[in-house]
Coordinates of C-alpha atoms in Angstrom, one line a residue:
M165 CA -2.7 -122.0 147.2
T166 CA -3.0 -118.2 147.7
E167 CA -3.1 -116.2 144.7
V168 CA 0.1 -114.2 144.0
T169 CA 0.5 -111.0 141.6
T170 CA 3.7 -109.3 140.0
R171 CA 5.0 -106.1 139.6
L172 CA 8.0 -104.7 138.4
V173 CA 9.7 -102.1 139.8
E174 CA 12.9 -99.5 138.7
T175 CA 15.8 -99.9 140.6
T176 CA 18.0 -96.6 141.3
D177 CA 20.6 -97.4 138.3
G178 CA 18.0 -98.3 135.8
L179 CA 16.5 -102.1 136.2
R180 CA 13.9 -103.6 136.9
L181 CA 13.0 -105.9 139.7
A182 CA 10.0 -108.1 140.0
V183 CA 8.3 -107.8 142.9
H184 CA 6.0 -110.4 143.9
E185 CA 3.0 -110.8 146.4
R186 CA 0.3 -112.8 148.3
G187 CA -1.7 -112.4 151.2
S188 CA -3.5 -109.1 152.6
A189 CA -2.3 -105.4 151.3
D190 CA -4.0 -104.5 154.9
A191 CA -2.3 -106.8 156.7
E192 CA 1.6 -106.5 158.1
T193 CA 3.7 -106.9 155.3
V194 CA 7.1 -108.7 155.7
V195 CA 9.4 -109.5 153.0
L196 CA 11.3 -112.0 151.9
V197 CA 14.8 -112.1 150.4
H198 CA 16.8 -114.9 148.8
G199 CA 20.3 -116.0 148.1
Y200 CA 22.5 -117.5 145.9
P201 CA 22.3 -119.5 143.3
D202 CA 18.1 -119.4 143.7
N203 CA 15.3 -116.4 143.0
H204 CA 11.8 -116.1 144.8
S205 CA 10.7 -119.2 144.2
V206 CA 13.3 -120.9 147.6
W207 CA 10.6 -119.2 149.8
D208 CA 7.4 -120.2 147.5
G209 CA 6.9 -122.9 151.2
V210 CA 7.3 -120.2 153.5
A211 CA 5.8 -117.0 151.8
E212 CA 2.3 -119.8 151.9
V213 CA 1.8 -120.7 155.1
L214 CA 3.2 -116.7 156.1
A215 CA 0.2 -115.3 153.9
E216 CA -2.7 -116.5 155.8
R217 CA -2.0 -113.8 158.2
F218 CA 0.5 -111.1 156.5
H219 CA 1.2 -109.3 153.4
V220 CA 4.3 -111.5 151.9
V221 CA 6.4 -110.1 149.2
A222 CA 9.6 -111.9 147.6
Y223 CA 11.5 -110.7 144.9
D224 CA 13.8 -112.0 142.7
V225 CA 17.5 -110.6 143.5
R226 CA 18.8 -108.3 140.6
G227 CA 21.1 -110.8 138.2
T228 CA 17.9 -113.4 139.1
G229 CA 14.2 -114.6 137.9
E230 CA 12.4 -112.5 135.9
S231 CA 14.6 -108.8 137.2
G232 CA 17.4 -106.9 135.1
V233 CA 20.8 -108.4 134.9
P234 CA 23.4 -105.4 135.8
D235 CA 26.2 -105.1 133.1
S236 CA 28.9 -104.9 135.2
T237 CA 30.3 -106.3 138.5
A238 CA 29.8 -102.7 140.1
G239 CA 26.2 -103.6 139.9
Y240 CA 26.2 -106.3 142.2
R241 CA 28.1 -104.3 144.9
L242 CA 26.5 -103.9 148.5
A243 CA 25.2 -100.9 148.4
Q244 CA 23.6 -101.3 145.2
L245 CA 21.6 -104.1 147.2
S246 CA 19.6 -101.8 150.4
A247 CA 19.6 -99.5 147.6
D248 CA 17.0 -101.9 145.4
F249 CA 15.4 -103.7 148.9
R250 CA 14.9 -99.6 149.6
T251 CA 12.9 -99.0 145.9
V252 CA 11.0 -102.7 146.6
V253 CA 9.5 -101.7 150.7
D254 CA 9.0 -98.0 149.5
A255 CA 6.9 -99.4 146.3
V256 CA 5.5 -102.5 149.2
S257 CA 5.0 -100.6 151.3
P258 CA 5.0 -96.7 151.7
D259 CA 3.2 -96.0 154.6
A260 CA 4.3 -98.7 157.9
P261 CA 8.0 -100.6 158.7
V262 CA 8.2 -104.0 157.5
H263 CA 10.0 -107.3 158.6
V264 CA 12.5 -108.6 156.7
A265 CA 13.6 -112.6 156.7
A266 CA 16.1 -114.0 154.1
H267 CA 18.5 -116.7 152.9
D268 CA 22.1 -116.6 152.5
W269 CA 23.4 -114.0 150.4
G270 CA 20.2 -112.3 151.2
S271 CA 20.8 -112.3 154.6
I272 CA 24.4 -111.2 154.2
Q273 CA 23.0 -108.4 151.7
T274 CA 20.3 -107.4 153.9
W275 CA 22.6 -106.7 156.6
E276 CA 23.0 -104.1 154.8
S277 CA 20.0 -102.5 155.3
V278 CA 19.3 -103.2 159.5
T279 CA 22.6 -101.8 159.5
D280 CA 22.2 -99.1 158.0
P281 CA 20.4 -96.5 160.2
A282 CA 18.9 -94.3 157.2
L283 CA 16.9 -97.8 156.8
R284 CA 16.0 -97.8 160.6
S285 CA 12.5 -96.5 160.2
R286 CA 11.6 -98.6 157.6
I287 CA 12.2 -102.0 159.3
A288 CA 10.8 -103.6 162.4
T289 CA 12.5 -107.1 162.4
Y290 CA 15.1 -109.2 161.3
V291 CA 15.0 -112.8 161.1
S292 CA 18.7 -113.7 159.9
I293 CA 19.0 -117.5 158.0
S294 CA 22.4 -119.2 156.7
G295 CA 24.1 -115.5 155.6
P296 CA 26.1 -113.3 158.2
D297 CA 26.8 -109.7 157.8
L298 CA 30.9 -109.7 156.1
G299 CA 32.2 -107.3 157.9
M300 CA 31.0 -108.7 161.2
A301 CA 32.2 -112.0 160.3
T302 CA 35.4 -110.6 159.3
A303 CA 35.8 -108.8 162.7
W304 CA 34.9 -112.0 164.6
L305 CA 36.6 -114.5 163.0
R306 CA 40.6 -112.6 162.8
E307 CA 39.6 -112.0 167.0
R308 CA 41.9 -113.8 169.2
G309 CA 41.0 -117.4 170.3
H310 CA 38.9 -118.3 167.5
L311 CA 41.3 -119.7 165.3
R312 CA 39.5 -123.2 164.8
S313 CA 36.4 -121.6 164.3
T314 CA 38.1 -119.6 161.4
L315 CA 40.4 -122.7 159.6
R316 CA 36.8 -124.8 160.1
Q317 CA 34.9 -122.0 158.4
L318 CA 37.7 -121.3 155.5
A319 CA 36.6 -125.0 155.0
H320 CA 33.6 -124.7 154.3
S321 CA 34.2 -121.2 152.4
W322 CA 36.4 -122.7 149.7
Y323 CA 34.0 -121.8 147.3
V324 CA 34.2 -118.2 147.9
F325 CA 37.5 -118.2 146.7
A326 CA 37.2 -119.7 143.3
F327 CA 34.0 -117.4 142.8
Q328 CA 37.1 -114.8 142.4
A329 CA 38.7 -116.6 139.6
P330 CA 37.2 -115.4 136.0
L331 CA 36.0 -118.1 133.8
L332 CA 36.4 -120.8 136.2
P333 CA 32.3 -120.5 137.5
E334 CA 30.6 -120.6 134.7
A335 CA 33.0 -123.3 133.4
M336 CA 31.6 -124.5 136.9
V337 CA 28.1 -124.0 135.7
R338 CA 28.6 -126.1 132.3
S339 CA 29.9 -128.6 133.7
G340 CA 27.3 -129.3 136.0
L341 CA 30.0 -129.1 138.6
L342 CA 28.7 -126.0 140.4
A343 CA 24.9 -127.4 140.6
R344 CA 26.3 -130.7 142.0
F345 CA 28.3 -128.4 144.7
V346 CA 25.4 -126.6 145.8
G347 CA 22.2 -128.6 145.9
G348 CA 19.3 -127.6 147.1
G349 CA 17.1 -128.5 143.7
P350 CA 18.0 -127.3 139.7
R351 CA 18.2 -123.7 139.5
P352 CA 18.6 -121.6 136.4
A353 CA 22.0 -120.8 134.5
K354 CA 21.4 -118.1 134.4
D355 CA 21.0 -117.3 138.0
Q356 CA 24.0 -119.6 138.5
V357 CA 26.3 -117.4 136.3
N358 CA 25.5 -113.6 137.2
G359 CA 25.1 -114.7 140.7
V360 CA 28.4 -115.4 141.4
E361 CA 29.4 -111.5 140.6
L362 CA 27.6 -110.9 144.2
Y363 CA 30.5 -112.4 145.4
R364 CA 33.2 -111.1 143.6
A365 CA 32.1 -107.2 143.8
N366 CA 31.9 -107.8 147.2
F367 CA 34.3 -110.2 149.2
L368 CA 37.6 -109.0 148.8
G369 CA 36.6 -105.3 150.0
K370 CA 35.6 -106.6 153.1
L371 CA 37.7 -109.3 153.8
L372 CA 40.4 -106.3 153.8
R373 CA 38.5 -103.9 155.7
P374 CA 35.3 -105.2 157.4
E375 CA 33.6 -101.7 159.0
P376 CA 31.2 -103.4 160.5
R377 CA 28.2 -101.5 161.5
A378 CA 25.7 -101.9 164.4
T379 CA 21.7 -101.9 164.7
D380 CA 19.6 -102.3 167.0
V381 CA 16.6 -103.5 165.2
P382 CA 15.4 -106.5 166.6
V383 CA 17.7 -109.5 164.7
L384 CA 16.8 -113.4 164.8
V385 CA 19.9 -115.2 163.4
I386 CA 18.5 -118.7 163.2
A387 CA 21.3 -121.6 162.3
P388 CA 21.0 -124.9 161.2
R389 CA 23.0 -127.0 162.6
G390 CA 24.0 -129.2 159.3
D391 CA 24.5 -125.6 156.9
D392 CA 27.3 -127.4 155.0
Y393 CA 28.6 -123.4 154.1
V394 CA 28.2 -122.0 157.1
T395 CA 29.0 -123.0 160.7
V396 CA 27.2 -122.0 164.0
P397 CA 29.2 -120.4 165.9
L398 CA 29.9 -117.8 162.9
Q399 CA 25.9 -117.0 162.5
T400 CA 25.1 -117.1 166.2
E401 CA 28.2 -114.9 167.8
A402 CA 29.4 -112.9 165.1
P403 CA 26.9 -110.2 165.6
R404 CA 27.3 -109.8 169.1
A405 CA 29.0 -107.2 169.6
Y406 CA 26.9 -105.1 166.8
A407 CA 23.2 -106.6 167.3
T408 CA 21.7 -105.2 170.5
R409 CA 18.4 -107.3 170.4
L410 CA 19.8 -110.6 168.9
T411 CA 18.4 -113.7 169.6
T412 CA 19.7 -116.7 168.9
Q413 CA 18.0 -120.4 167.5
V414 CA 20.1 -123.2 166.4
I415 CA 17.6 -125.4 164.6
D416 CA 18.1 -129.1 162.8
G417 CA 18.1 -129.0 159.4
G418 CA 20.3 -128.1 156.5
H419 CA 21.8 -124.6 154.4
W420 CA 18.3 -125.1 152.6
V421 CA 16.0 -125.5 155.3
V422 CA 13.3 -122.4 153.9
T423 CA 12.8 -125.2 151.3
A424 CA 13.2 -128.3 153.0
E425 CA 10.6 -127.1 156.2
P426 CA 9.1 -124.1 155.3
E427 CA 6.3 -125.0 158.3
L428 CA 9.2 -124.6 160.6
I429 CA 10.4 -121.7 159.3
A430 CA 7.1 -119.7 159.0
G431 CA 6.3 -119.8 162.2
A432 CA 10.1 -119.4 163.8
I433 CA 9.3 -116.5 161.4
T434 CA 5.8 -114.8 163.2
A435 CA 6.8 -115.8 166.7
F436 CA 9.7 -113.5 166.8
I437 CA 6.9 -111.1 165.4
D438 CA 4.9 -111.7 167.7
K439 CA 7.1 -111.0 170.3
E440 CA 9.8 -108.2 168.5
G441 CA 7.7 -106.2 166.2
V442 CA 6.3 -103.0 166.2
R443 CA 2.4 -102.6 166.3

């Protein structure tokens, strides 16, 4: 096991984020961003493999793990999550761009950063797993000819609409229903409840006003065939009109492939960095 060090960094709105690092600080930096309802530990297996070569950073997204909790739904908006990412990157790699891999909601929020021109010089490569950009996804699902894919994705995403209701998700957490639905192992109730605000803060706005942005950052989309929440066509096709340096890789596995197959995921990240990364 590699040694893990933890530090706290302060966000633009005064919260503190717990940032966990392993591997040589002199190596290229890989930042790992987790999704819902996880915290940084979902990446432990992948991080352990990557740390043999890289400086690996995994942080607890606001509201989870050891990080601070916003006092309102507005504190979970994508613009603020992107600002958090910038804060972490500037703290752990002030003088060089970083490689990024993200899963689930970590991917959704990281697309916001990858498509931000102000962050272009800070990101060398991006690996997205099971988390499309909301604007790109909405625009793609609205296109003619995608009716079947749209209906399939809506069937996969029923919980997104349930999460908009007041009190219902919190009741699902207390009853244990949400944990049974989500799968992937036990999580703290706090992380499950707080993370619902991600959906409340962002989904309806993106559905009404997608406004997808383009990026020339090298992007690898890893799409597990057995993902119960995001279909393969949505993951691999939605970014094509916007990511000019896009690679897609469909793999066997379920939504939590990052924990089930850490060596596979670490290998894919490393291979993509070797192929596309800035030296």
